[in-house]
């Protein structure tokens, strides 16, 4: 729908949500009847005119009741959004070609329950899932945007809406996320791991492949260890999680290099590197990344992976 | 026609939503089924039940295609056309809409369809008021509106539990009620309708009509529907003389007495002098007829009514809404009027043949007595001497029913007596006519008004005597004096099979009827009677004299615009008033206040347990009690699951707690020591 405010007011009516979030107030909430609400209103008007014409007062009472219900619903729908705190949720890894999840944390701060809250955007008009919030509760609301190419992506206008209680009125609030979502390059399919992987690995600082077979023992789990390496049977008998360690895996480091991809096209290279990063992470193999414009020292774990994939995502367009 | 797929298609929305939608539709549609052509009603009901069966079970869900539906629709339209005999008209439109609503059940494919169904229900709900405008009907309508609103609340793509939806519905309706009142008071009432409805088709109406045959009044008497209510502005007459004049019947055709097709137009001559008379205010229930009732004999018709020469009061418009009017009546008004020859010929007219025995009897009276008064007396004496019985269920009579009643069965109801007596009088040459109406009524001790119901219906005779004019003669009163003296209930109480409404023995029922009758009367007076005039009076009373229609509309729009702001303001006030601290906190505050009065005040930074320790040491008599309460408070405050029992126990304990005051000489060692600390900011981690 067209924006009801002139552009110079946009910053106030469409705030960008940063880390501190935004609390919905009178200025940011819009409200209009749905088509069904218009039909309902017209029907109530007809009833009022008809009952006045025939001077049937009980019918006037009923017609007035219907009109009042619409008005009450108007305020109730508005109050269903009023005072809600919207915070950005931690980003979810997303690759080019996938639908892009946008998460929001909703905080109820006015000690009254909220119902049927949904999120939509100009391209995706309805969410599949609506959430309810209890008084003082915090909830998570998710929305999927259409796929996007790699790189930073501004979500554009997002709309939190509710039709509670009657579905006759819709109240909504526009906002955007201050931080763009980083869309990682699309990884190559798993089956297409090039043979160069093993040999290139061999040229790394370590002498052995990433999946060394020599089991040397169990260690305590540390953040960054792949869940695949957890020795579940042994862990069950201990109070902590135990991880299988293989010869060489603790110390060996692999460099994933731009030149080693064996491809010439930029996007294809990025895709391949993306796949390598994922594989290395999956196998618990510490890895570093060397791109023409940036070098990331070896490491492992979600944060490291994000750093590497972000570097790939942000690689200048050719 | 059956589809081949074995998996039933998915429902358009959750099953319980559909079931509630069905209930709401049935609520709003079923009253109309009663007044529709029976075949159509049955068809609609079958469609509704079939649909419910489909929704409840996991069936194949065969729903007819558009051609079949079109066929259904055409058939229904034809039925409606044949039954009502017209295309346009309120009943026709209503019946058509009801049929559409039921057929709509066949194509509930999306949520929106359910909404359309609910909307149709809303609309049809309001058309019910064309039939009845009673308080009961209004309650029913509001209940139905509530269920329909629930369906709207449920009709969301969310899994909000039913209980919360009910709660929300109740909240919405309750919040809408005050606004409804404001709207009702501000909507400008029309002095004249903008358009009039197409002529209504003939419908069954319970009430006195322009004809009377044996059995018609005894049928009417079974209905306890209120016809009108009366408030006397002067002392009322005794019940035995309360005759409420209705249709006057002149012509006997076959077994049936009819009123004149054209009312006698010349108004009755005004009496020259009369006493104070009875001033009374009548509130009539709508009944779509034109008869206005008043005590015998009304002096003049109220505005909107007309008084004919035979003193029938007739409304110019059918009484479709409740009306209220004030009449002055006087028992002597009808005496010694001039008597037109035309009237006389009508008052003596009889069918050419039939009832030969009655004619012979009358002939003997005519030969025996010279004066009409003596003939009247002889007629009444005949009923007394031959042990006539007054009964609600007389034996059925075949041909020549007057003869059969007078000479064979001798059991009858008021219409038998009035009919036979008038026949006898006319045969004997005394001009006579039948007057139907109501006799007596029930005094409602709560509302100080008299309620007249269909069960008070009565018929009597008027005879014209040369020196007195028209005189009321009630043969029923001769046969069963208690009918007119104490009312219909006493007169027929011993008969089997009479409805409970006519049974005077049931005291509680009578009391309940009084309460309901009062509520209904007030409803009629306050809500039904709220017309343009009353509206002016109301706003003038509040200091807004003579508001114009447009001013009312502006006020209405302003109220509508201001509503959301007032609403939020009120919500905020209510919220801050309730404070919504948790219960334990409130109880703990009370405990602290009690201790403070005893001389031990809590420091702002003291937790419950530390404060309890200190207070316990200062008030050694209550030490155990204080420690226990402090411990409970702290537990309840910080435990996740607190049982209501525990909270109640603590509440009782704190209520019962009476700390013994500190000895005046005793010093609080801690207080002295911490005096200087009070200036420091309280440690938030230790706050109570």
mmCIF file of N, CA, C and O in Angstrom, chain A residues 67-141:
data_model
loop_
_atom_site.group_PDB
_atom_site.id
_atom_site.type_symbol
_atom_site.label_atom_id
_atom_site.label_comp_id
_atom_site.label_asym_id
_atom_site.label_seq_id
_atom_site.Cartn_x
_atom_site.Cartn_y
_atom_site.Cartn_z
ATOM 1 N N UNK A 67 -22.051 -0.866 15.347
ATOM 2 C CA UNK A 67 -21.137 0.235 15.051
ATOM 3 C C UNK A 67 -20.118 0.392 16.182
ATOM 4 O O UNK A 67 -18.926 0.564 15.933
ATOM 5 N N UNK A 68 -20.608 0.330 17.422
ATOM 6 C CA UNK A 68 -19.705 0.487 18.558
ATOM 7 C C UNK A 68 -18.676 -0.619 18.586
ATOM 8 O O UNK A 68 -17.512 -0.380 18.921
ATOM 9 N N UNK A 69 -19.097 -1.825 18.232
ATOM 10 C CA UNK A 69 -18.151 -2.944 18.236
ATOM 11 C C UNK A 69 -17.009 -2.645 17.274
ATOM 12 O O UNK A 69 -15.835 -2.870 17.568
ATOM 13 N N UNK A 70 -17.343 -2.060 16.127
ATOM 14 C CA UNK A 70 -16.306 -1.723 15.150
ATOM 15 C C UNK A 70 -15.343 -0.687 15.740
ATOM 16 O O UNK A 70 -14.124 -0.809 15.603
ATOM 17 N N UNK A 71 -15.901 0.313 16.410
ATOM 18 C CA UNK A 71 -15.053 1.353 16.981
ATOM 19 C C UNK A 71 -14.183 0.810 18.111
ATOM 20 O O UNK A 71 -13.011 1.162 18.236
ATOM 21 N N UNK A 72 -14.792 -0.039 18.936
ATOM 22 C CA UNK A 72 -14.029 -0.635 20.028
ATOM 23 C C UNK A 72 -12.906 -1.496 19.454
ATOM 24 O O UNK A 72 -11.771 -1.463 19.921
ATOM 25 N N UNK A 73 -13.238 -2.226 18.392
ATOM 26 C CA UNK A 73 -12.220 -3.068 17.758
ATOM 27 C C UNK A 73 -11.073 -2.203 17.235
ATOM 28 O O UNK A 73 -9.912 -2.587 17.283
ATOM 29 N N UNK A 74 -11.429 -1.009 16.767
ATOM 30 C CA UNK A 74 -10.411 -0.080 16.266
ATOM 31 C C UNK A 74 -9.386 0.232 17.362
ATOM 32 O O UNK A 74 -8.178 0.106 17.165
ATOM 33 N N UNK A 75 -9.891 0.604 18.526
ATOM 34 C CA UNK A 75 -8.965 0.938 19.608
ATOM 35 C C UNK A 75 -8.235 -0.306 20.106
ATOM 36 O O UNK A 75 -7.047 -0.247 20.421
ATOM 37 N N UNK A 76 -8.956 -1.416 20.139
ATOM 38 C CA UNK A 76 -8.304 -2.634 20.648
ATOM 39 C C UNK A 76 -7.191 -3.089 19.714
ATOM 40 O O UNK A 76 -6.138 -3.537 20.165
ATOM 41 N N UNK A 77 -7.431 -2.972 18.418
ATOM 42 C CA UNK A 77 -6.394 -3.372 17.471
ATOM 43 C C UNK A 77 -5.185 -2.461 17.619
ATOM 44 O O UNK A 77 -4.039 -2.910 17.599
ATOM 45 N N UNK A 78 -5.440 -1.175 17.777
ATOM 46 C CA UNK A 78 -4.348 -0.217 17.952
ATOM 47 C C UNK A 78 -3.568 -0.534 19.207
ATOM 48 O O UNK A 78 -2.334 -0.606 19.196
ATOM 49 N N UNK A 79 -4.283 -0.752 20.288
ATOM 50 C CA UNK A 79 -3.614 -1.038 21.559
ATOM 51 C C UNK A 79 -2.898 -2.376 21.543
ATOM 52 O O UNK A 79 -2.044 -2.626 22.385
ATOM 53 N N UNK A 80 -3.264 -3.214 20.604
ATOM 54 C CA UNK A 80 -2.587 -4.513 20.525
ATOM 55 C C UNK A 80 -1.136 -4.333 20.073
ATOM 56 O O UNK A 80 -0.287 -5.173 20.337
ATOM 57 N N UNK A 81 -0.841 -3.255 19.377
ATOM 58 C CA UNK A 81 0.531 -2.990 18.956
ATOM 59 C C UNK A 81 1.218 -1.968 19.849
ATOM 60 O O UNK A 81 2.442 -1.988 20.001
ATOM 61 N N UNK A 82 0.428 -1.076 20.439
ATOM 62 C CA UNK A 82 0.979 0.061 21.151
ATOM 63 C C UNK A 82 1.901 -0.393 22.297
ATOM 64 O O UNK A 82 1.514 -1.216 23.102
ATOM 65 N N UNK A 83 3.081 0.195 22.353
ATOM 66 C CA UNK A 83 3.992 -0.068 23.462
ATOM 67 C C UNK A 83 4.858 -1.294 23.290
ATOM 68 O O UNK A 83 5.665 -1.608 24.169
ATOM 69 N N UNK A 84 4.720 -1.991 22.177
ATOM 70 C CA UNK A 84 5.568 -3.165 21.951
ATOM 71 C C UNK A 84 6.996 -2.709 21.658
ATOM 72 O O UNK A 84 7.206 -1.696 20.994
ATOM 73 N N UNK A 85 7.957 -3.451 22.162
ATOM 74 C CA UNK A 85 9.361 -3.158 21.890
ATOM 75 C C UNK A 85 9.834 -4.124 20.814
ATOM 76 O O UNK A 85 9.650 -5.324 20.929
ATOM 77 N N UNK A 86 10.441 -3.572 19.758
ATOM 78 C CA UNK A 86 10.961 -4.419 18.685
ATOM 79 C C UNK A 86 12.475 -4.365 18.724
ATOM 80 O O UNK A 86 13.066 -3.286 18.717
ATOM 81 N N UNK A 87 13.096 -5.535 18.769
ATOM 82 C CA UNK A 87 14.551 -5.628 18.760
ATOM 83 C C UNK A 87 14.957 -6.558 17.626
ATOM 84 O O UNK A 87 14.224 -7.480 17.286
ATOM 85 N N UNK A 88 16.108 -6.301 17.012
ATOM 86 C CA UNK A 88 16.556 -7.229 15.980
ATOM 87 C C UNK A 88 17.047 -8.519 16.626
ATOM 88 O O UNK A 88 17.661 -8.496 17.686
ATOM 89 N N UNK A 89 16.740 -9.644 16.022
ATOM 90 C CA UNK A 89 17.212 -10.930 16.536
ATOM 91 C C UNK A 89 18.597 -11.187 15.954
ATOM 92 O O UNK A 89 18.946 -10.620 14.914
ATOM 93 N N UNK A 90 19.413 -12.010 16.607
ATOM 94 C CA UNK A 90 20.732 -12.336 16.051
ATOM 95 C C UNK A 90 20.567 -12.892 14.637
ATOM 96 O O UNK A 90 19.621 -13.619 14.371
ATOM 97 N N UNK A 91 21.485 -12.517 13.747
ATOM 98 C CA UNK A 91 21.304 -12.940 12.359
ATOM 99 C C UNK A 91 21.414 -14.453 12.207
ATOM 100 O O UNK A 91 22.109 -15.126 12.954
ATOM 101 N N UNK A 92 20.697 -14.972 11.244
ATOM 102 C CA UNK A 92 20.721 -16.398 10.930
ATOM 103 C C UNK A 92 21.534 -16.532 9.646
ATOM 104 O O UNK A 92 21.333 -15.753 8.716
ATOM 105 N N UNK A 93 22.493 -17.471 9.595
ATOM 106 C CA UNK A 93 23.288 -17.607 8.368
ATOM 107 C C UNK A 93 22.378 -17.881 7.186
ATOM 108 O O UNK A 93 21.487 -18.717 7.259
ATOM 109 N N UNK A 94 22.609 -17.164 6.107
ATOM 110 C CA UNK A 94 21.782 -17.378 4.932
ATOM 111 C C UNK A 94 22.651 -17.237 3.690
ATOM 112 O O UNK A 94 23.561 -16.413 3.633
ATOM 113 N N UNK A 95 22.406 -18.090 2.719
ATOM 114 C CA UNK A 95 23.199 -18.113 1.495
ATOM 115 C C UNK A 95 22.362 -17.615 0.337
ATOM 116 O O UNK A 95 21.126 -17.703 0.374
ATOM 117 N N UNK A 96 23.063 -17.114 -0.669
ATOM 118 C CA UNK A 96 22.358 -16.630 -1.849
ATOM 119 C C UNK A 96 21.528 -17.765 -2.425
ATOM 120 O O UNK A 96 21.932 -18.929 -2.409
ATOM 121 N N UNK A 97 20.340 -17.433 -2.881
ATOM 122 C CA UNK A 97 19.481 -18.460 -3.456
ATOM 123 C C UNK A 97 18.510 -19.048 -2.463
ATOM 124 O O UNK A 97 17.599 -19.773 -2.834
ATOM 125 N N UNK A 98 18.710 -18.740 -1.195
ATOM 126 C CA UNK A 98 17.756 -19.228 -0.197
ATOM 127 C C UNK A 98 16.830 -18.086 0.194
ATOM 128 O O UNK A 98 17.189 -16.914 0.050
ATOM 129 N N UNK A 99 15.657 -18.453 0.731
ATOM 130 C CA UNK A 99 14.794 -17.408 1.282
ATOM 131 C C UNK A 99 15.495 -16.824 2.502
ATOM 132 O O UNK A 99 16.153 -17.541 3.265
ATOM 133 N N UNK A 100 15.342 -15.528 2.694
ATOM 134 C CA UNK A 100 16.139 -14.862 3.715
ATOM 135 C C UNK A 100 15.311 -14.674 4.984
ATOM 136 O O UNK A 100 14.302 -13.966 4.987
ATOM 137 N N UNK A 101 15.726 -15.334 6.054
ATOM 138 C CA UNK A 101 14.959 -15.178 7.291
ATOM 139 C C UNK A 101 15.290 -13.855 7.983
ATOM 140 O O UNK A 101 16.448 -13.475 8.088
ATOM 141 N N UNK A 102 14.250 -13.161 8.404
ATOM 142 C CA UNK A 102 14.430 -11.953 9.204
ATOM 143 C C UNK A 102 13.802 -12.243 10.549
ATOM 144 O O UNK A 102 12.625 -12.577 10.627
ATOM 145 N N UNK A 103 14.586 -12.161 11.589
ATOM 146 C CA UNK A 103 14.060 -12.449 12.923
ATOM 147 C C UNK A 103 13.886 -11.171 13.712
ATOM 148 O O UNK A 103 14.675 -10.240 13.595
ATOM 149 N N UNK A 104 12.827 -11.142 14.501
ATOM 150 C CA UNK A 104 12.603 -9.992 15.376
ATOM 151 C C UNK A 104 12.295 -10.509 16.768
ATOM 152 O O UNK A 104 11.645 -11.534 16.930
ATOM 153 N N UNK A 105 12.787 -9.775 17.756
ATOM 154 C CA UNK A 105 12.415 -10.092 19.122
ATOM 155 C C UNK A 105 11.389 -9.061 19.547
ATOM 156 O O UNK A 105 11.614 -7.857 19.415
ATOM 157 N N UNK A 106 10.219 -9.535 20.002
ATOM 158 C CA UNK A 106 9.165 -8.624 20.443
ATOM 159 C C UNK A 106 9.065 -8.712 21.956
ATOM 160 O O UNK A 106 8.985 -9.801 22.525
ATOM 161 N N UNK A 107 9.074 -7.555 22.583
ATOM 162 C CA UNK A 107 9.006 -7.535 24.040
ATOM 163 C C UNK A 107 7.729 -6.830 24.454
ATOM 164 O O UNK A 107 7.482 -5.705 24.033
ATOM 165 N N UNK A 108 6.938 -7.510 25.262
ATOM 166 C CA UNK A 108 5.724 -6.903 25.781
ATOM 167 C C UNK A 108 6.120 -6.165 27.054
ATOM 168 O O UNK A 108 6.697 -6.752 27.952
ATOM 169 N N UNK A 109 5.824 -4.888 27.165
ATOM 170 C CA UNK A 109 6.266 -4.122 28.329
ATOM 171 C C UNK A 109 5.123 -3.411 29.034
ATOM 172 O O UNK A 109 5.343 -2.680 29.989
ATOM 173 N N UNK A 110 3.897 -3.595 28.581
ATOM 174 C CA UNK A 110 2.778 -2.851 29.185
ATOM 175 C C UNK A 110 1.886 -3.729 30.040
ATOM 176 O O UNK A 110 0.773 -3.332 30.369
ATOM 177 N N UNK A 111 2.335 -4.901 30.378
ATOM 178 C CA UNK A 111 1.563 -5.802 31.237
ATOM 179 C C UNK A 111 0.195 -6.104 30.668
ATOM 180 O O UNK A 111 -0.793 -6.141 31.381
ATOM 181 N N UNK A 112 0.096 -6.301 29.369
ATOM 182 C CA UNK A 112 -1.159 -6.833 28.847
ATOM 183 C C UNK A 112 -0.825 -7.746 27.684
ATOM 184 O O UNK A 112 0.103 -7.483 26.916
ATOM 185 N N UNK A 113 -1.577 -8.834 27.565
ATOM 186 C CA UNK A 113 -1.246 -9.810 26.526
ATOM 187 C C UNK A 113 -1.531 -9.261 25.131
ATOM 188 O O UNK A 113 -2.414 -8.417 24.961
ATOM 189 N N UNK A 114 -0.767 -9.719 24.155
ATOM 190 C CA UNK A 114 -0.944 -9.299 22.763
ATOM 191 C C UNK A 114 -1.242 -10.546 21.940
ATOM 192 O O UNK A 114 -0.784 -11.636 22.273
ATOM 193 N N UNK A 115 -1.974 -10.361 20.858
ATOM 194 C CA UNK A 115 -2.394 -11.525 20.084
ATOM 195 C C UNK A 115 -2.153 -11.337 18.595
ATOM 196 O O UNK A 115 -2.188 -10.216 18.082
ATOM 197 N N UNK A 116 -1.980 -12.453 17.950
ATOM 198 C CA UNK A 116 -1.904 -12.569 16.481
ATOM 199 C C UNK A 116 -1.085 -11.448 15.851
ATOM 200 O O UNK A 116 -1.584 -10.644 15.086
ATOM 201 N N UNK A 117 0.199 -11.414 16.227
ATOM 202 C CA UNK A 117 1.108 -10.447 15.627
ATOM 203 C C UNK A 117 1.795 -11.118 14.450
ATOM 204 O O UNK A 117 2.206 -12.277 14.533
ATOM 205 N N UNK A 118 1.926 -10.404 13.367
ATOM 206 C CA UNK A 118 2.582 -10.966 12.190
ATOM 207 C C UNK A 118 3.524 -9.948 11.591
ATOM 208 O O UNK A 118 3.513 -8.768 11.935
ATOM 209 N N UNK A 119 4.368 -10.436 10.678
ATOM 210 C CA UNK A 119 5.354 -9.587 10.040
ATOM 211 C C UNK A 119 5.171 -9.730 8.549
ATOM 212 O O UNK A 119 4.948 -10.831 8.042
ATOM 213 N N UNK A 120 5.249 -8.627 7.819
ATOM 214 C CA UNK A 120 5.159 -8.727 6.377
ATOM 215 C C UNK A 120 6.049 -7.675 5.735
ATOM 216 O O UNK A 120 6.560 -6.772 6.407
ATOM 217 N N UNK A 121 6.239 -7.809 4.450
ATOM 218 C CA UNK A 121 7.063 -6.875 3.713
ATOM 219 C C UNK A 121 6.372 -6.637 2.372
ATOM 220 O O UNK A 121 5.485 -7.391 1.995
ATOM 221 N N UNK A 122 6.786 -5.588 1.638
ATOM 222 C CA UNK A 122 6.075 -5.301 0.392
ATOM 223 C C UNK A 122 6.059 -6.481 -0.575
ATOM 224 O O UNK A 122 5.091 -6.659 -1.315
ATOM 225 N N UNK A 123 7.116 -7.303 -0.566
ATOM 226 C CA UNK A 123 7.143 -8.409 -1.522
ATOM 227 C C UNK A 123 6.440 -9.651 -1.006
ATOM 228 O O UNK A 123 5.934 -10.443 -1.781
ATOM 229 N N UNK A 124 6.463 -9.836 0.319
ATOM 230 C CA UNK A 124 5.827 -11.026 0.902
ATOM 231 C C UNK A 124 4.723 -10.532 1.838
ATOM 232 O O UNK A 124 4.982 -10.123 2.957
ATOM 233 N N UNK A 125 3.496 -10.513 1.375
ATOM 234 C CA UNK A 125 2.460 -9.784 2.109
ATOM 235 C C UNK A 125 1.951 -10.446 3.384
ATOM 236 O O UNK A 125 1.356 -9.771 4.191
ATOM 237 N N UNK A 126 2.165 -11.730 3.584
ATOM 238 C CA UNK A 126 1.624 -12.341 4.802
ATOM 239 C C UNK A 126 2.646 -13.291 5.398
ATOM 240 O O UNK A 126 3.376 -13.948 4.662
ATOM 241 N N UNK A 127 2.679 -13.361 6.712
ATOM 242 C CA UNK A 127 3.508 -14.396 7.329
ATOM 243 C C UNK A 127 2.676 -15.650 7.512
ATOM 244 O O UNK A 127 1.469 -15.578 7.656
ATOM 245 N N UNK A 128 3.391 -16.748 7.543
ATOM 246 C CA UNK A 128 2.693 -18.007 7.771
ATOM 247 C C UNK A 128 2.292 -18.124 9.230
ATOM 248 O O UNK A 128 1.260 -18.682 9.560
ATOM 249 N N UNK A 129 3.117 -17.581 10.098
ATOM 250 C CA UNK A 129 2.887 -17.837 11.519
ATOM 251 C C UNK A 129 2.634 -16.516 12.245
ATOM 252 O O UNK A 129 3.362 -15.541 12.061
ATOM 253 N N UNK A 130 1.575 -16.501 13.035
ATOM 254 C CA UNK A 130 1.293 -15.336 13.868
ATOM 255 C C UNK A 130 1.589 -15.731 15.299
ATOM 256 O O UNK A 130 1.411 -16.882 15.678
ATOM 257 N N UNK A 131 2.066 -14.792 16.080
ATOM 258 C CA UNK A 131 2.391 -15.165 17.460
ATOM 259 C C UNK A 131 1.530 -14.388 18.444
ATOM 260 O O UNK A 131 1.023 -13.311 18.155
ATOM 261 N N UNK A 132 1.376 -14.985 19.624
ATOM 262 C CA UNK A 132 0.723 -14.325 20.757
ATOM 263 C C UNK A 132 1.787 -14.046 21.802
ATOM 264 O O UNK A 132 2.754 -14.803 21.930
ATOM 265 N N UNK A 133 1.616 -13.007 22.553
ATOM 266 C CA UNK A 133 2.536 -12.688 23.641
ATOM 267 C C UNK A 133 1.745 -12.553 24.924
ATOM 268 O O UNK A 133 0.718 -11.880 24.938
ATOM 269 N N UNK A 134 2.238 -13.169 25.992
ATOM 270 C CA UNK A 134 1.636 -12.949 27.298
ATOM 271 C C UNK A 134 2.157 -11.635 27.852
ATOM 272 O O UNK A 134 3.112 -11.079 27.322
ATOM 273 N N UNK A 135 1.518 -11.181 28.917
ATOM 274 C CA UNK A 135 1.990 -9.952 29.547
ATOM 275 C C UNK A 135 3.451 -10.125 29.948
ATOM 276 O O UNK A 135 3.833 -11.158 30.507
ATOM 277 N N UNK A 136 4.262 -9.142 29.656
ATOM 278 C CA UNK A 136 5.677 -9.099 30.029
ATOM 279 C C UNK A 136 6.488 -10.222 29.376
ATOM 280 O O UNK A 136 7.571 -10.542 29.839
ATOM 281 N N UNK A 137 5.975 -10.795 28.318
ATOM 282 C CA UNK A 137 6.682 -11.900 27.689
ATOM 283 C C UNK A 137 7.510 -11.372 26.531
ATOM 284 O O UNK A 137 7.246 -10.295 25.996
ATOM 285 N N UNK A 138 8.514 -12.151 26.161
ATOM 286 C CA UNK A 138 9.321 -11.824 24.997
ATOM 287 C C UNK A 138 9.130 -12.924 23.973
ATOM 288 O O UNK A 138 9.160 -14.096 24.314
ATOM 289 N N UNK A 139 8.886 -12.553 22.752
ATOM 290 C CA UNK A 139 8.631 -13.563 21.732
ATOM 291 C C UNK A 139 9.507 -13.341 20.515
ATOM 292 O O UNK A 139 10.140 -12.290 20.348
ATOM 293 N N UNK A 140 9.561 -14.348 19.682
ATOM 294 C CA UNK A 140 10.393 -14.289 18.493
ATOM 295 C C UNK A 140 9.507 -14.422 17.279
ATOM 296 O O UNK A 140 8.678 -15.328 17.184
ATOM 297 N N UNK A 141 9.655 -13.500 16.350
ATOM 298 C CA UNK A 141 8.807 -13.484 15.161
ATOM 299 C C UNK A 141 9.710 -13.555 13.945
ATOM 300 O O UNK A 141 10.720 -12.849 13.865
#
